[in-house]
Backbone as JSON, one array per atom type, in Angstrom:
{
  "sequence": "QRMLIRVSLLFSLFAFAPLFGAAQEPCEEGQHTFSVVIAPDSWPGEMSWVLTNGDGDLLLEADVQNAADTLYTFCIDAADWEDCMVFTMNDTYGDGLVGDAFYQVWLDGDMLVEGSGNYGFGQSHAIDCPPGWTCNEAIELNLGDDPITVSATGNVEWWTFTPAENGMYALSSCGSGCDTRLWV",
  "N": [[75.32, -23.43, 21.17], [77.27, -21.19, 20.74], [78.19, -19.36, 18.85], [76.21, -18.64, 17.1], [74.58, -16.08, 15.6], [72.78, -14.82, 13.84], [70.15, -16.01, 11.89], [69.01, -16.62, 8.69], [66.41, -17.5, 6.59], [65.63, -18.2, 3.34], [63.24, -18.77, 0.94], [62.35, -20.66, -2.01], [64.44, -20.21, -3.94], [65.71, -20.17, -7.07], [67.83, -19.78, -8.83], [70.65, -19.98, -7.53], [73.36, -19.04, -7.59], [73.48, -16.32, -8.81], [71.8, -15.01, -7.0], [72.94, -15.39, -4.58], [74.89, -13.61, -3.39], [73.3, -11.29, -3.14], [71.21, -12.15, -1.59], [71.94, -12.47, 1.04], [72.53, -10.85, 4.15], [75.28, -8.81, 5.07], [77.71, -10.03, 7.36], [78.93, -8.93, 10.56], [82.06, -7.16, 11.1], [84.85, -9.24, 11.67], [83.51, -11.58, 11.57], [82.44, -14.54, 9.83], [80.49, -15.27, 6.94], [78.49, -17.94, 6.76], [76.93, -20.25, 4.76], [74.36, -22.52, 3.74], [73.06, -24.1, 1.03], [70.16, -25.66, 0.04], [68.63, -27.79, -2.19], [66.17, -29.69, -2.06], [65.18, -33.19, -2.34], [62.17, -35.07, -3.01], [61.62, -35.8, -0.43], [62.2, -34.05, 1.95], [62.12, -34.1, 4.74], [63.72, -36.16, 5.56], [66.23, -35.22, 5.62], [69.08, -33.71, 7.19], [71.63, -31.56, 8.53], [74.98, -31.04, 9.8], [77.55, -29.05, 11.28], [80.76, -29.37, 12.38], [83.75, -28.87, 14.35], [87.19, -29.92, 13.86], [87.66, -31.5, 16.08], [85.26, -32.62, 16.6], [83.35, -31.14, 17.92], [80.14, -29.79, 18.08], [78.97, -27.19, 16.05], [77.01, -25.98, 14.39], [73.68, -26.94, 13.39], [70.95, -28.33, 11.54], [67.63, -29.33, 10.78], [66.16, -30.28, 7.78], [63.2, -29.06, 6.68], [61.58, -28.01, 4.82], [60.1, -28.29, 1.64], [60.77, -26.63, -0.38], [63.38, -24.93, -2.21], [66.09, -23.85, -0.24], [67.96, -21.42, 1.57], [70.19, -21.34, 4.09], [71.6, -19.11, 6.33], [74.29, -18.09, 8.33], [76.04, -16.16, 10.75], [79.28, -16.45, 11.76], [81.59, -16.17, 14.31], [84.89, -15.2, 13.58], [86.91, -16.28, 15.16], [85.83, -18.68, 15.93], [85.84, -20.23, 13.68], [87.69, -22.79, 12.63], [90.84, -24.24, 11.53], [90.29, -26.78, 10.63], [87.35, -28.07, 9.67], [84.21, -29.85, 9.63], [81.64, -30.75, 7.52], [78.57, -32.34, 7.47], [76.12, -34.03, 5.7], [73.08, -35.54, 6.29], [70.85, -38.37, 5.89], [67.98, -39.86, 6.83], [66.6, -42.03, 5.72], [68.42, -43.3, 4.13], [69.01, -43.08, 1.43], [70.21, -40.88, 0.37], [70.23, -38.1, -1.81], [67.7, -37.82, -4.2], [67.16, -37.7, -7.7], [67.37, -34.44, -9.16], [68.21, -33.12, -6.91], [70.33, -31.3, -4.6], [73.06, -30.06, -2.55], [74.89, -27.25, -1.26], [77.73, -25.72, 0.26], [78.84, -22.71, 1.57], [81.32, -20.22, 2.28], [81.8, -17.0, 3.14], [81.03, -16.24, 0.54], [82.39, -18.0, -1.12], [82.26, -21.17, -2.58], [82.56, -24.09, -0.74], [81.89, -26.79, -0.55], [79.99, -29.26, -2.26], [77.26, -31.44, -2.95], [75.43, -34.33, -4.08], [73.16, -36.89, -5.24], [73.03, -40.46, -4.45], [74.12, -40.87, -1.4], [73.84, -42.56, 0.67], [73.3, -42.98, 4.16], [74.67, -40.78, 5.07], [77.01, -38.13, 4.35], [80.17, -36.89, 4.67], [82.25, -34.01, 4.66], [85.49, -32.93, 4.81], [86.83, -29.83, 5.61], [89.39, -27.79, 4.81], [91.15, -29.35, 6.32], [94.16, -30.87, 7.61], [96.64, -32.72, 5.63], [96.24, -36.24, 5.72], [94.24, -36.27, 7.57], [91.82, -37.37, 6.84], [90.68, -40.51, 5.48], [90.45, -40.41, 2.72], [92.34, -38.55, 2.02], [94.85, -39.53, 2.68], [98.23, -39.73, 3.94], [100.93, -40.53, 1.94], [103.13, -43.18, 2.42], [106.51, -43.89, 1.92], [108.68, -46.49, 1.62], [112.0, -47.04, 2.29], [115.25, -48.54, 2.34], [115.6, -48.79, 5.04], [113.8, -49.3, 8.13], [110.87, -47.31, 8.84], [109.48, -44.83, 11.01], [106.47, -43.42, 11.92], [104.57, -40.75, 13.31], [101.52, -39.64, 14.63], [100.23, -36.36, 14.26], [98.02, -35.32, 15.38], [94.78, -36.12, 16.84], [93.65, -37.78, 14.97], [94.88, -39.46, 12.2], [95.75, -40.47, 8.95], [97.47, -42.83, 6.96], [98.83, -44.16, 3.95], [100.11, -47.04, 2.35], [101.71, -48.63, -0.24], [103.1, -51.54, -1.18], [106.13, -51.99, -3.01], [106.95, -54.38, -3.94], [106.29, -57.95, -3.63], [106.35, -59.37, -0.35], [107.4, -59.57, 3.13], [106.05, -57.45, 5.5], [106.14, -55.42, 8.34], [103.81, -53.95, 10.38], [103.09, -51.93, 13.05], [101.59, -50.78, 16.08], [102.38, -50.98, 18.58], [103.32, -49.95, 21.8], [102.73, -47.31, 21.36], [101.19, -45.86, 23.08], [98.66, -44.93, 22.75], [95.19, -45.32, 21.75], [95.0, -47.18, 19.02], [94.24, -47.95, 15.61], [94.69, -50.28, 13.03], [94.25, -50.77, 9.64], [94.25, -53.17, 7.16]],
  "CA": [[75.81, -22.89, 19.92], [77.67, -19.88, 21.18], [78.52, -18.42, 17.8], [75.07, -18.36, 16.26], [74.14, -14.71, 15.83], [71.6, -14.5, 13.05], [69.77, -17.05, 10.93], [68.08, -16.14, 7.68], [65.92, -18.53, 5.69], [65.01, -17.67, 2.14], [62.61, -19.89, 0.25], [62.11, -20.6, -3.45], [65.55, -19.66, -4.72], [65.89, -21.08, -8.18], [69.15, -19.57, -9.4], [71.38, -19.63, -6.32], [74.61, -18.3, -7.78], [73.3, -14.88, -8.93], [71.1, -14.46, -5.85], [73.64, -15.67, -3.34], [75.44, -12.39, -2.79], [72.25, -10.33, -2.83], [70.23, -12.72, -0.67], [72.4, -12.48, 2.42], [72.98, -9.62, 4.75], [76.67, -9.02, 5.46], [77.98, -10.22, 8.79], [79.74, -7.87, 11.14], [83.5, -7.35, 10.99], [85.3, -10.28, 12.58], [82.65, -12.74, 11.42], [82.33, -15.16, 8.51], [79.15, -15.63, 6.5], [78.44, -19.37, 6.46], [75.63, -20.53, 4.15], [74.08, -23.84, 3.2], [72.0, -24.09, 0.02], [69.53, -26.98, -0.09], [67.6, -28.04, -3.19], [65.85, -31.03, -1.58], [64.4, -34.11, -3.16], [60.76, -35.11, -2.61], [61.52, -36.2, 0.98], [63.11, -33.18, 2.7], [62.1, -34.43, 6.16], [64.77, -37.15, 5.84], [67.53, -34.55, 5.55], [69.57, -32.8, 8.22], [73.07, -31.34, 8.37], [75.72, -30.56, 10.97], [78.9, -28.51, 11.09], [81.57, -29.57, 13.57], [85.16, -28.61, 14.15], [87.95, -31.14, 13.68], [87.58, -32.31, 17.29], [83.91, -33.18, 16.69], [82.46, -30.25, 18.67], [79.05, -29.3, 17.25], [78.88, -25.74, 15.91], [75.7, -25.67, 13.81], [72.93, -28.08, 12.88], [69.6, -27.99, 11.09], [66.79, -30.32, 10.12], [65.53, -29.71, 6.59], [61.77, -29.29, 6.84], [60.84, -27.37, 3.75], [60.26, -28.91, 0.32], [61.25, -25.61, -1.3], [64.81, -24.63, -2.15], [66.3, -23.06, 0.97], [69.29, -20.91, 1.89], [70.42, -21.09, 5.51], [72.75, -18.22, 6.47], [74.72, -17.87, 9.71], [77.24, -15.38, 10.99], [80.13, -17.19, 12.68], [82.77, -15.42, 14.73], [86.1, -15.7, 12.93], [87.66, -17.07, 16.14], [85.22, -20.01, 16.04], [86.1, -20.98, 12.45], [89.0, -23.38, 12.82], [91.51, -24.72, 10.32], [89.71, -28.06, 10.2], [85.91, -28.14, 9.93], [83.59, -31.0, 8.95], [80.23, -30.58, 7.19], [77.96, -33.64, 7.2], [74.72, -34.07, 5.26], [72.49, -36.81, 6.72], [69.59, -38.8, 5.32], [67.5, -40.92, 7.72], [66.13, -43.19, 4.95], [69.6, -43.97, 3.62], [69.14, -43.04, -0.03], [70.79, -39.61, -0.05], [69.37, -37.21, -2.59], [67.15, -38.45, -5.4], [66.87, -36.78, -8.8], [68.24, -33.27, -9.34], [68.45, -32.48, -5.62], [71.73, -31.07, -4.28], [73.36, -29.1, -1.49], [76.15, -26.53, -1.38], [78.18, -25.04, 1.47], [79.57, -21.5, 1.2], [81.92, -19.39, 3.32], [82.13, -15.66, 2.62], [80.77, -16.18, -0.9], [83.15, -19.03, -1.84], [81.71, -22.5, -2.36], [83.5, -25.02, -0.13], [81.43, -28.17, -0.66], [78.71, -29.53, -2.9], [76.97, -32.85, -3.0], [74.16, -34.79, -4.63], [73.14, -38.32, -5.51], [72.8, -41.4, -3.36], [75.26, -40.97, -0.5], [73.46, -43.42, 1.79], [72.79, -42.32, 5.36], [75.38, -39.54, 5.34], [78.19, -37.8, 3.57], [80.94, -35.88, 5.39], [83.26, -33.3, 3.9], [86.49, -32.23, 5.61], [87.11, -28.52, 5.03], [90.69, -27.23, 5.22], [91.83, -30.22, 7.29], [95.52, -31.17, 7.15], [96.83, -34.02, 4.99], [96.2, -37.36, 6.64], [93.13, -36.16, 8.51], [90.78, -38.3, 6.39], [91.13, -41.66, 4.7], [90.53, -40.01, 1.31], [93.52, -37.7, 1.82], [95.9, -40.16, 3.48], [99.62, -39.39, 3.63], [101.59, -41.67, 1.32], [104.39, -43.59, 3.02], [107.46, -44.51, 0.99], [109.61, -47.3, 2.39], [113.33, -47.22, 1.72], [115.95, -49.74, 2.83], [115.54, -48.81, 6.5], [112.43, -49.14, 8.69], [110.47, -45.93, 9.12], [108.55, -44.62, 12.1], [105.64, -42.22, 11.73], [103.79, -40.38, 14.48], [100.39, -38.76, 14.34], [100.36, -35.0, 14.79], [96.76, -34.99, 16.04], [94.01, -37.27, 17.31], [93.32, -38.63, 13.83], [95.8, -39.32, 11.07], [95.68, -41.61, 8.03], [98.58, -43.03, 6.05], [98.64, -45.25, 2.99], [101.37, -47.65, 1.93], [101.58, -49.63, -1.29], [104.41, -52.19, -1.34], [106.68, -52.01, -4.37], [107.13, -55.79, -4.33], [105.79, -58.93, -2.66], [107.29, -59.62, 0.73], [106.9, -59.47, 4.5], [106.1, -56.09, 6.03], [105.66, -55.35, 9.72], [103.13, -52.71, 10.77], [102.81, -52.08, 14.47], [101.33, -49.59, 16.89], [102.76, -51.35, 19.95], [104.1, -48.95, 22.52], [102.4, -45.94, 20.96], [100.57, -45.17, 24.21], [97.3, -44.43, 22.44], [94.26, -46.28, 21.14], [95.36, -47.14, 17.6], [93.6, -48.94, 14.73], [95.38, -50.53, 11.78], [93.44, -51.43, 8.64], [95.11, -53.71, 6.1]],
  "C": [[76.14, -21.43, 20.13], [77.91, -18.89, 20.07], [77.34, -18.01, 16.92], [74.53, -16.98, 16.58], [72.86, -14.41, 15.1], [71.37, -15.64, 12.07], [68.77, -16.45, 9.97], [67.67, -17.32, 6.82], [65.22, -17.85, 4.52], [64.47, -18.85, 1.35], [62.43, -19.59, -1.23], [63.19, -19.84, -4.2], [65.83, -20.63, -5.85], [67.26, -20.93, -8.84], [70.05, -19.06, -8.28], [72.57, -18.74, -6.58], [74.37, -16.79, -7.93], [72.65, -14.26, -7.68], [71.91, -14.55, -4.57], [74.16, -14.41, -2.66], [74.36, -11.42, -2.38], [71.3, -10.84, -1.75], [70.66, -12.62, 0.79], [72.75, -11.08, 2.9], [74.41, -9.84, 5.19], [76.78, -9.2, 6.97], [78.86, -9.07, 9.26], [81.22, -8.17, 10.94], [83.94, -8.37, 12.05], [84.44, -11.53, 12.53], [82.72, -13.25, 9.98], [80.86, -15.39, 8.22], [79.2, -17.08, 6.04], [77.04, -19.67, 5.95], [75.55, -21.96, 3.64], [72.88, -23.7, 2.27], [71.46, -25.51, -0.09], [68.48, -26.93, -1.2], [67.16, -29.47, -2.93], [65.15, -31.9, -2.63], [62.96, -34.12, -2.63], [60.55, -35.48, -1.15], [62.45, -35.36, 1.85], [63.16, -33.51, 4.19], [63.12, -35.48, 6.55], [66.14, -36.49, 6.0], [67.82, -33.72, 6.8], [71.06, -32.59, 7.94], [73.67, -30.83, 9.66], [77.07, -30.01, 10.52], [79.62, -28.68, 12.42], [82.98, -29.09, 13.29], [85.89, -29.95, 14.06], [87.95, -32.06, 14.9], [86.2, -32.92, 17.49], [82.94, -32.33, 17.5], [81.42, -29.65, 17.73], [79.01, -27.77, 17.25], [77.51, -25.31, 15.41], [75.02, -26.95, 13.39], [71.55, -27.6, 12.46], [68.92, -29.22, 10.52], [66.13, -29.63, 8.94], [64.06, -30.06, 6.66], [60.97, -28.83, 5.64], [61.12, -28.05, 2.42], [60.74, -27.91, -0.72], [62.76, -25.46, -1.18], [65.04, -23.64, -1.02], [67.75, -22.64, 1.09], [69.33, -20.62, 3.37], [71.66, -20.2, 5.6], [73.02, -17.96, 7.94], [75.92, -16.94, 9.72], [78.03, -16.1, 12.08], [81.32, -16.32, 13.03], [84.01, -16.05, 14.11], [86.92, -16.58, 13.87], [87.1, -18.48, 16.27], [85.42, -20.85, 14.79], [87.53, -21.48, 12.52], [89.58, -23.85, 11.49], [90.91, -26.0, 9.79], [88.25, -28.11, 10.64], [85.34, -29.32, 9.15], [82.1, -30.7, 8.77], [79.69, -31.96, 6.84], [76.5, -33.47, 6.83], [74.2, -35.46, 5.59], [71.18, -37.09, 6.0], [69.09, -40.0, 6.12], [67.01, -42.16, 6.97], [67.3, -43.98, 4.36], [69.75, -43.97, 2.11], [69.71, -41.71, -0.53], [69.78, -38.74, -0.77], [68.97, -37.88, -3.9], [66.89, -37.37, -6.45], [67.88, -35.65, -8.88], [68.57, -32.55, -8.04], [69.95, -32.34, -5.36], [71.84, -30.18, -3.04], [74.72, -28.46, -1.78], [76.44, -25.85, -0.04], [79.1, -23.91, 1.04], [80.16, -20.83, 2.43], [82.37, -18.09, 2.67], [82.03, -15.59, 1.1], [81.56, -17.17, -1.73], [82.55, -20.4, -1.52], [82.81, -23.44, -1.86], [83.18, -26.47, -0.48], [80.16, -28.2, -1.49], [78.51, -31.03, -2.97], [75.6, -33.12, -3.57], [74.23, -36.3, -4.77], [72.94, -39.17, -4.27], [74.07, -41.54, -2.54], [74.92, -41.8, 0.73], [72.9, -42.61, 2.95], [73.5, -41.0, 5.66], [76.61, -39.38, 4.5], [78.9, -36.66, 4.29], [82.0, -35.29, 4.47], [84.2, -32.6, 4.87], [86.84, -30.94, 4.88], [88.39, -27.98, 5.64], [91.38, -28.05, 6.3], [93.2, -30.59, 6.73], [95.59, -32.52, 6.44], [96.86, -35.12, 6.04], [95.03, -37.34, 7.6], [91.99, -37.08, 8.13], [91.41, -39.43, 5.58], [91.31, -41.27, 3.23], [91.74, -39.15, 1.0], [94.68, -38.21, 2.67], [97.28, -39.74, 3.0], [100.3, -40.65, 3.09], [102.92, -41.94, 2.01], [105.25, -44.27, 1.97], [108.53, -45.21, 1.82], [110.92, -47.41, 1.63], [113.93, -48.51, 2.23], [115.84, -49.88, 4.34], [114.09, -48.7, 6.96], [112.13, -47.66, 8.93], [109.48, -45.92, 10.28], [107.79, -43.35, 11.81], [104.84, -42.0, 13.0], [102.7, -39.42, 14.08], [100.61, -37.39, 14.97], [99.09, -34.56, 15.51], [96.06, -36.25, 16.5], [93.72, -38.26, 16.2], [94.35, -38.38, 12.76], [95.77, -40.6, 10.26], [96.93, -41.62, 7.17], [98.21, -44.14, 5.1], [100.01, -45.74, 2.56], [101.06, -48.71, 0.9], [102.95, -50.25, -1.51], [104.84, -52.2, -2.81], [106.84, -53.44, -4.87], [106.51, -56.68, -3.27], [106.83, -59.14, -1.57], [106.6, -59.53, 2.07], [107.1, -58.02, 4.97], [105.52, -56.1, 7.43], [105.07, -53.97, 9.96], [102.74, -52.88, 12.22], [102.49, -50.74, 15.1], [101.67, -49.88, 18.35], [103.63, -50.26, 20.56], [103.78, -47.52, 22.17], [101.77, -45.15, 22.1], [99.19, -44.61, 23.92], [96.49, -45.55, 21.81], [94.43, -46.17, 19.63], [94.62, -48.23, 16.85], [94.44, -49.07, 13.47], [94.42, -51.27, 10.86], [94.37, -51.89, 7.52], [94.21, -54.26, 5.01]]
}
C-alpha cells in the first residue's frame, strides 16, 4: 500500500457531518483526504472494506474491529487516485448492516458513497467510473435498420438492449479476440 501515509482513528463520533471537517488533519498538498465513516451494527467483526482502482489493484483495506462509531482517515497521493475507483463493504455473515448501522465514504470533504441495510456478503460502489463500466450503468444500445457493432473501450464494459418488437436478434462476440461473456 504505497500511498498510505497517515491513518487516524477517531472513536465515538455521533454527529459525523459537523465533526467531519474538524476531526481530520489536512493532508499535504498533492494529496486527497479519503475517509470512511462506520456506524456498525452489533457485529462489527463481520465487517471489512476495500478500496481498489478500476483494474482491481488494492489500494486500501480495513477490518472493522470496534463496536463504536469510527472514522478512518487516509492521505492518498493525488496521482494514485484514478478516474475509476471501487469501494466495497463486506460482511462475512452475509446479512449486511442490521438496524440503524451505516457507512459513508468521503473524498476531500465530499461524500461519494453511503450504504446501509442488508446488502448480503458485500456491496460495491463504482466511483467516477465511465458509462458502461458496471451493469447498473450500462450503455443503452439503439438498433436502427442496419446491424451495429460495438467495441469495449476497456477491460470491462456493459451494454443493455431492449428490443422494440418481437423478432430474431443476433448477438455475437465471435472474432473479438478477447474473453467475452454475453448475458441474455
